[in-house]
Coordinates of C-alpha atoms in Angstrom, one line a residue:
Q1429 CA 61.4 16.3 54.2
L1430 CA 63.5 16.2 57.8
F1431 CA 63.0 20.2 57.5
G1432 CA 59.4 19.5 57.2
F1433 CA 59.3 17.4 60.5
V1434 CA 61.4 19.8 62.2
C1435 CA 59.3 22.6 61.3
F1436 CA 55.8 20.3 62.4
A1437 CA 57.4 20.0 65.7
L1438 CA 57.6 23.6 66.5
L1439 CA 53.9 24.1 64.8
V1440 CA 52.5 21.7 67.3
V1441 CA 54.5 23.8 70.0
L1442 CA 52.6 26.7 68.6
L1443 CA 49.4 25.1 68.6
H1444 CA 49.5 23.6 72.1
R1445 CA 50.6 27.4 73.6
A1446 CA 47.7 28.4 71.8
R1447 CA 45.1 26.7 73.7
A1448 CA 46.0 28.6 76.8
R1449 CA 46.9 32.2 75.4
G1450 CA 44.9 32.4 72.4
P1451 CA 45.2 33.5 68.6
R1452 CA 47.8 35.9 69.3
A1453 CA 50.3 33.1 70.4
L1454 CA 49.5 31.3 67.2
G1455 CA 50.3 34.3 65.1
W1456 CA 54.0 32.3 64.9
A1457 CA 52.9 29.6 62.9
I1458 CA 52.5 32.4 60.1
P1459 CA 56.1 32.9 59.6
L1460 CA 56.7 29.4 60.1
T1461 CA 55.0 28.5 57.1
L1462 CA 56.8 30.9 55.0
V1463 CA 59.8 29.2 56.0
W1464 CA 58.2 25.9 55.9
A1465 CA 56.4 26.1 52.4
N1466 CA 59.8 26.6 50.8
L1467 CA 61.7 23.9 52.1
H1468 CA 58.8 20.9 51.8
G1469 CA 55.5 20.0 50.0
S1470 CA 54.2 19.1 53.9
F1471 CA 53.8 22.6 55.0
A1472 CA 49.9 22.2 53.4
L1473 CA 49.5 19.6 56.4
G1474 CA 50.5 22.9 58.7
V1475 CA 48.1 25.4 57.2
V1476 CA 45.0 22.2 57.2
L1477 CA 45.7 21.6 61.0
V1478 CA 46.0 25.5 61.6
A1479 CA 42.4 26.3 60.0
L1480 CA 41.1 23.0 62.2
V1481 CA 42.5 24.7 65.6
C1482 CA 41.3 27.9 64.6
A1483 CA 38.1 26.9 64.1
E1484 CA 38.0 24.5 67.3
G1485 CA 39.1 27.7 69.3
A1486 CA 36.9 30.1 67.3
L1487 CA 33.7 27.6 69.1
S1488 CA 34.8 27.4 72.3
T1489 CA 36.4 31.4 72.6
P1490 CA 33.5 33.0 70.4
R1491 CA 34.7 36.5 71.2
A1492 CA 38.3 35.5 69.9
W1493 CA 37.0 34.0 66.2
R1494 CA 38.5 37.5 64.3
G1495 CA 41.7 36.5 65.7
Y1496 CA 41.9 33.0 64.7
L1497 CA 40.2 33.8 61.2
A1498 CA 43.4 36.5 61.1
V1499 CA 45.6 33.7 62.0
A1500 CA 43.8 31.0 59.5
A1501 CA 44.5 33.3 56.6
G1502 CA 47.6 34.9 57.4
V1503 CA 49.1 30.8 57.3
A1504 CA 47.0 29.7 54.2
G1505 CA 48.7 33.2 52.5
A1506 CA 52.3 32.3 53.8
G1507 CA 51.8 28.9 51.8
L1508 CA 51.4 30.6 48.6
L1509 CA 54.6 32.6 48.7
T1510 CA 56.5 30.1 47.3
P1511 CA 58.4 30.0 43.6
A1512 CA 55.4 28.2 42.2
G1513 CA 52.8 30.1 43.7
L1514 CA 49.5 28.0 43.7
G1515 CA 51.4 25.1 42.1
S1516 CA 52.8 24.9 45.8
W1517 CA 49.5 22.7 47.0
T1518 CA 49.6 20.9 43.7
V1519 CA 52.0 17.8 44.9
P1520 CA 50.7 17.6 48.1
G1521 CA 47.0 17.2 47.0
L1522 CA 48.5 14.2 44.2
H1523 CA 50.3 12.6 46.9
L1524 CA 46.9 12.9 49.3
T1525 CA 44.9 11.7 46.5
A1526 CA 46.8 9.2 44.5
P1527 CA 50.0 8.2 46.1
P1528 CA 52.4 5.9 44.2
R1529 CA 51.6 2.8 46.0
E1530 CA 54.7 1.1 44.3
I1531 CA 57.1 3.2 46.1
Q1532 CA 58.0 2.0 49.9
E1533 CA 57.4 5.0 51.6
W1534 CA 54.0 5.5 50.2
A1535 CA 52.9 2.3 50.9
V1536 CA 50.1 1.2 53.4
P1537 CA 51.3 1.0 57.1
D1538 CA 52.1 -2.8 57.6
P1539 CA 52.2 -3.7 61.5
R1540 CA 54.6 -6.7 60.1
T1541 CA 57.3 -4.0 59.0
A1542 CA 59.1 -1.3 61.2
P1543 CA 57.2 1.5 60.4
G1544 CA 54.0 0.0 60.6
A1545 CA 55.0 -1.8 63.8
L1546 CA 56.1 1.9 65.1
F1547 CA 52.8 3.5 64.0
A1548 CA 51.4 0.3 66.2
I1549 CA 53.1 1.1 69.1
A1550 CA 52.5 4.8 68.9
F1551 CA 49.1 4.7 68.6
A1552 CA 48.6 1.8 71.5
M1553 CA 50.1 4.6 74.0
T1554 CA 48.3 7.3 73.1
A1555 CA 45.0 5.3 73.4
F1556 CA 46.4 3.8 76.5
A1557 CA 47.0 7.2 77.9
A1558 CA 44.0 8.4 76.9
L1559 CA 42.1 6.3 78.7
R1560 CA 43.4 7.4 82.0
R1561 CA 42.6 10.9 81.1
P1562 CA 40.2 11.4 77.8
A1563 CA 41.6 13.9 75.3
S1564 CA 39.7 16.8 75.2
R1565 CA 38.1 18.4 71.7
A1566 CA 41.7 20.2 71.3
D1567 CA 43.5 17.0 71.2
L1568 CA 41.7 15.2 68.9
V1569 CA 41.0 18.1 66.3
L1570 CA 44.8 17.6 66.3
L1571 CA 45.1 14.0 67.1
L1572 CA 42.6 12.2 64.8
P1573 CA 43.3 13.8 61.3
L1574 CA 47.2 13.3 61.8
F1575 CA 46.2 9.0 62.7
L1576 CA 43.8 9.5 59.6
L1577 CA 47.0 10.3 57.9
G1578 CA 49.3 8.4 58.7
L1579 CA 47.0 5.3 57.8
T1580 CA 47.1 6.3 54.1
A1581 CA 51.2 6.3 53.5
Q1582 CA 53.9 5.3 55.9
R1583 CA 55.9 8.1 55.1
Q1584 CA 53.1 10.3 57.2
V1585 CA 53.6 7.9 60.3
P1586 CA 56.0 10.4 62.2
F1587 CA 53.7 13.3 61.6
F1588 CA 51.4 11.5 64.1
A1589 CA 54.1 10.3 66.5
I1590 CA 55.3 13.8 66.9
A1591 CA 51.9 15.2 67.9
A1592 CA 51.3 12.5 69.7
A1593 CA 54.3 12.6 72.0
P1594 CA 53.1 15.2 74.5
F1595 CA 49.7 13.9 74.5
V1596 CA 51.5 10.8 76.2
A1597 CA 54.0 13.3 78.6
E1598 CA 51.2 14.8 79.7
R1599 CA 49.8 11.8 81.0
L1600 CA 53.1 10.2 82.4
P1601 CA 52.1 11.2 85.8
A1602 CA 48.9 9.5 85.3
L1603 CA 50.0 6.3 84.0
R1604 CA 52.3 5.9 86.6
D1605 CA 49.7 5.8 89.0
S1606 CA 47.8 3.4 86.9
L1607 CA 50.4 1.5 86.8
R1608 CA 51.2 1.3 90.3
S1609 CA 47.7 0.5 91.2
V1610 CA 47.4 -2.9 89.1
T1611 CA 50.8 -4.2 90.8
S1612 CA 49.7 -4.8 94.1
A1613 CA 52.1 -7.9 94.3
V1614 CA 55.1 -5.0 93.7
R1615 CA 55.5 -2.9 96.1
M1616 CA 56.1 0.0 93.4
S1617 CA 56.3 2.8 96.0
G1618 CA 59.4 1.8 97.9
G1619 CA 61.2 1.6 93.9
P1620 CA 62.6 4.0 91.9
L1621 CA 60.3 4.4 89.3
G1622 CA 56.8 4.6 92.0
G1623 CA 58.1 7.5 94.2
A1624 CA 59.5 9.3 91.6
P1625 CA 58.2 12.8 91.0
P1626 CA 57.0 13.8 87.3
R1627 CA 60.1 16.1 86.8
A1628 CA 62.5 13.1 87.3
L1629 CA 60.3 11.2 85.2
A1630 CA 60.9 13.7 82.2
L1631 CA 64.4 13.7 82.8
L1632 CA 64.6 9.9 82.6
F1633 CA 63.2 9.8 79.4
A1634 CA 64.9 13.3 78.1
A1635 CA 68.0 10.9 78.8
A1636 CA 66.9 8.3 77.1
G1637 CA 65.7 10.5 74.2
L1638 CA 69.4 11.8 73.8
A1639 CA 71.0 8.1 74.4
M1640 CA 69.0 6.8 71.6
P1641 CA 70.7 8.8 68.9
L1642 CA 74.4 9.1 70.6
A1643 CA 73.9 5.2 70.2
G1644 CA 73.2 5.6 66.7
I1645 CA 76.0 7.7 65.5
L1646 CA 78.4 5.8 67.7
A1647 CA 77.1 2.0 66.0
A1648 CA 77.0 3.3 62.4
P1649 CA 78.7 1.8 59.8
E1650 CA 81.2 3.9 57.7
R1651 CA 80.7 2.8 54.8
P1652 CA 77.0 2.3 53.7
N1653 CA 75.7 -1.1 52.6
L1654 CA 75.2 -2.1 49.0
E1655 CA 73.9 -5.7 49.6
D1656 CA 70.5 -4.5 48.7
Y1657 CA 71.9 -2.7 45.7
P1658 CA 73.1 -3.6 42.1
A1659 CA 76.4 -3.1 42.6
G1660 CA 77.5 -6.3 40.7
A1661 CA 76.0 -4.8 37.4
V1662 CA 77.9 -1.4 37.6
A1663 CA 81.0 -3.3 35.0
S1664 CA 78.3 -4.3 32.2
L1665 CA 76.4 -0.4 32.3
R1666 CA 77.2 0.7 29.1
P1667 CA 77.9 4.8 29.5
G1668 CA 75.8 7.4 28.1
P1669 CA 72.3 7.5 28.0
G1670 CA 70.2 4.5 27.4
L1671 CA 69.8 3.0 30.8
F1672 CA 65.9 2.0 32.1
N1673 CA 66.8 1.2 35.9
H1674 CA 64.3 0.3 38.9
Y1675 CA 63.2 3.3 41.1
D1676 CA 64.9 2.3 44.3
W1677 CA 68.7 2.0 42.8
G1678 CA 68.5 5.7 41.3
G1679 CA 70.2 7.4 43.7
Y1680 CA 72.5 4.7 44.0
L1681 CA 73.7 4.6 40.5
A1682 CA 73.7 8.2 39.8
F1683 CA 76.6 7.6 42.5
A1684 CA 78.5 4.9 41.7
V1685 CA 78.3 5.1 37.6
P1686 CA 78.3 9.1 37.0
A1687 CA 78.8 8.5 33.2
T1688 CA 75.6 6.7 32.9
P1689 CA 72.6 9.2 33.6
V1690 CA 69.8 6.9 35.2
F1691 CA 66.2 7.1 33.9
I1692 CA 64.6 7.8 37.4
D1693 CA 65.8 8.4 41.1
G1694 CA 64.2 8.0 44.4
R1695 CA 62.6 11.3 43.9
L1696 CA 58.8 11.9 42.7
T1697 CA 57.9 15.3 41.7
P1698 CA 60.6 15.6 38.8
F1699 CA 59.3 12.9 37.1
L1700 CA 55.6 13.7 36.9
S1701 CA 55.3 15.2 33.9
G1702 CA 55.4 11.7 31.9
V1703 CA 58.3 10.0 33.0
I1704 CA 56.6 8.2 36.2
E1705 CA 53.6 7.1 34.2
D1706 CA 56.7 5.5 31.5
Y1707 CA 58.4 3.9 34.2
R1708 CA 54.7 2.3 35.4
T1709 CA 54.4 1.1 32.0
V1710 CA 57.7 -0.4 31.4
V1711 CA 58.5 -2.5 34.9
S1712 CA 55.0 -4.0 34.8
A1713 CA 55.1 -4.6 30.7
R1714 CA 51.9 -3.0 29.9
P1715 CA 50.9 -2.7 26.5
G1716 CA 52.8 -0.4 25.2
W1717 CA 55.6 -0.6 26.8
R1718 CA 57.7 -1.4 23.6
D1719 CA 56.8 1.8 22.1
V1720 CA 57.8 3.6 25.5
V1721 CA 61.2 2.0 24.8
A1722 CA 61.9 2.8 21.8
R1723 CA 60.5 6.6 22.3
R1724 CA 62.8 6.8 24.8
G1725 CA 65.6 5.2 23.6
I1726 CA 66.0 2.8 26.4
R1727 CA 69.1 0.4 25.9
Q1728 CA 69.2 -2.1 28.8
L1729 CA 66.8 -2.2 31.7
L1730 CA 68.3 -3.0 35.0
V1731 CA 65.4 -4.2 36.9
R1732 CA 64.7 -6.6 40.2
P1733 CA 64.2 -10.5 38.3
R1734 CA 60.3 -11.0 39.4
D1735 CA 59.6 -7.7 38.1
P1736 CA 56.9 -8.4 35.2
I1737 CA 59.1 -6.8 32.3
A1738 CA 61.9 -8.8 33.4
V1739 CA 59.8 -11.9 32.8
R1740 CA 58.6 -10.9 29.4
T1741 CA 61.7 -10.2 28.0
R1742 CA 63.4 -13.0 29.0
E1743 CA 60.5 -14.8 27.4
L1744 CA 61.3 -12.9 24.5
G1745 CA 65.1 -14.5 24.2
W1746 CA 66.8 -10.7 25.5
R1747 CA 70.1 -11.1 26.1
I1748 CA 71.2 -11.0 30.3
A1749 CA 74.3 -8.7 30.0
A1750 CA 74.8 -9.0 33.8
A1751 CA 72.6 -11.3 37.1
G1752 CA 72.4 -11.3 40.5
S1753 CA 70.5 -12.6 43.3
G1754 CA 68.4 -9.6 43.5
F1755 CA 68.6 -8.2 39.8
V1756 CA 69.5 -8.4 36.4
L1757 CA 70.5 -6.9 33.2
I1758 CA 69.2 -7.2 30.1
D1759 CA 70.0 -5.6 26.5
V1760 CA 67.5 -4.1 24.6
P1761 CA 68.1 -5.7 21.0

């Protein structure tokens, strides 16, 4: 997924170059998509954006329509050159049409959360920049689909922020002039920001961008914070298969208790063949959850205290093997 963000950032550079140099500059998107498609399913977003940009370019420059068509076809074909072939498009389509909302990263952005707040800030900065210098049709072709995509799940928010960064950066000098004009009480022209040329502003923002990850590295803890994980249940877990665990804890349990295989972990694609549906049935105590428990050979349930299955099994009098403020481990009779 992180490599997908890197590939997307490179694609944004190519899309901006294509505005001035035409479809030939966009040709590098074909090998980029080939690499991207074999790294992460987010390549599908790149294919769609290239198609939209090529369509807009053909409308703006009709004589270059053949070049744009060749690039769009080449990018679409490169997306098929994976071990999965056409199957490479299945998972991205599923995530877009029916995202698993119970998984945190697929939840709709909420401004009260950190990802939602960052999305709101990125949109506000983009909108403010557009007020000073309106967006062109080429800008809208790129930014509008990404904004709508960001509204579908907070996992998609970084794509809009990455694409909006150069849009806002191009308007920094105009934003500076606008800020100086509305603060007449303070003589901005005599301050360091008011007289700073665009290159100095770029260096200032570049320095700030480099300082943030460096500060994160220096402030990072040496050990992981396990407060949100069921560390208190580890000693009571039975070795061997038979554990049903909450989705958010799968990765931790695979690391902390390798002798006890997990039912599901932080991934999604490997569990689409019935596992994720069985997980939803059990954790939500839907009709038939007991059949799933028996069919899957589940011997213990490690879930959150407020999960419907935790409430239901306690009503049935099932034995609690361990419990904490954020977890409950229940033995299946």
